[in-house]
Short mmCIF file of C-alpha atoms in Angstrom, two decimals:
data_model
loop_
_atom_site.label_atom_id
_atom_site.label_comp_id
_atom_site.label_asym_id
_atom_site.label_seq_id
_atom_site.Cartn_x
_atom_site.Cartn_y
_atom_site.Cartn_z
CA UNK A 2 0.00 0.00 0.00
CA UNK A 3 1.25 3.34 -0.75
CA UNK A 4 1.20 5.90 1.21
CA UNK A 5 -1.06 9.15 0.40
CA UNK A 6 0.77 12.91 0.04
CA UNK A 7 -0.63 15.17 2.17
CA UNK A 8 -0.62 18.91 0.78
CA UNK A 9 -0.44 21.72 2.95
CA UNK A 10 -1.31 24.98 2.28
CA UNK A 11 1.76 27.34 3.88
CA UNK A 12 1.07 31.33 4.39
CA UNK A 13 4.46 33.11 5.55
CA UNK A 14 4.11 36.94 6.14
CA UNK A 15 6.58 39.44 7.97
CA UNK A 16 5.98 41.42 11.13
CA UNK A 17 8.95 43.51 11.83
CA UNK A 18 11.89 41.99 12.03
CA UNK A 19 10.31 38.53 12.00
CA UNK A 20 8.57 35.84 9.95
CA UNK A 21 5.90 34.46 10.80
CA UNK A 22 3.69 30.65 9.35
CA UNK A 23 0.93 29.54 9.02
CA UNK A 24 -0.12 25.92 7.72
CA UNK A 25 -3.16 24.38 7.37
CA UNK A 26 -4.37 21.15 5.50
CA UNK A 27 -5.32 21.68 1.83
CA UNK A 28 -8.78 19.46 2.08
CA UNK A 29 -9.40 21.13 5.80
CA UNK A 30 -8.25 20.98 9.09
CA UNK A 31 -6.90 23.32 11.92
CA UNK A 32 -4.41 25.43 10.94
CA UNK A 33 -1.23 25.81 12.83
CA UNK A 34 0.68 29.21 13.58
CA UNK A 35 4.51 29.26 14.29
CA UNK A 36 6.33 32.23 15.87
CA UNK A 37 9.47 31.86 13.61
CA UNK A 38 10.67 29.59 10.95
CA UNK A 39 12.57 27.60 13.19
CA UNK A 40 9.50 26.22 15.24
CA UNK A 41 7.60 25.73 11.29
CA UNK A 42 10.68 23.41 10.58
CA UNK A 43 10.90 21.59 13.39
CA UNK A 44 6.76 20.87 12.95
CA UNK A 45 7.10 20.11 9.25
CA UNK A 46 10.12 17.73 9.83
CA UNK A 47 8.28 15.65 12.88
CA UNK A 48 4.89 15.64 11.07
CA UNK A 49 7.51 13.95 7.75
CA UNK A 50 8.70 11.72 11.02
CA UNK A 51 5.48 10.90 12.44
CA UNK A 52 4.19 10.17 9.58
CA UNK A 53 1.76 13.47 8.76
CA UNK A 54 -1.50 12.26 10.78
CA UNK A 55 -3.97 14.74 9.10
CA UNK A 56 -7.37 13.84 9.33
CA UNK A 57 -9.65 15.40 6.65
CA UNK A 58 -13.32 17.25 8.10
CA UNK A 59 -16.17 14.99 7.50
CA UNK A 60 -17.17 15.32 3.69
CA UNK A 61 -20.69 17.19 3.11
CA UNK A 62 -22.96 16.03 0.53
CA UNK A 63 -23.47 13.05 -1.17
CA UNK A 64 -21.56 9.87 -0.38
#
């Protein structure tokens, strides 16, 4: 079984002197703010460790 790509949707803006991150599930999910780039790193290389355990929102509509 292979395993499914998970796409994230990654917003980076300045304030000051500073970056700042936001990421967030592209097919929905709670989206994550980091401080600085260094605490978005460490999250995106644990959730490559981990394995990325993203659960998608419960799909509306027909099934």
């Amino acid at each position: 079984m292979r395993p499914k790509p998970v796409v994230l949707i990654v917003r980076l803006w300045q304030v000051e002197d500073k970056l700042r991150a936001s990421v967030r599930p592209a097919h929905g999910g709670v989206t994550r703010y980091f401080k600085d780039m260094a605490s978005l790193c460490a999250y995106l290389v644990e959730a490559q460790r981990v394995g990325a355990e993203v659960k998608p929102l419960d799909a509306q509509g027909l099934k």
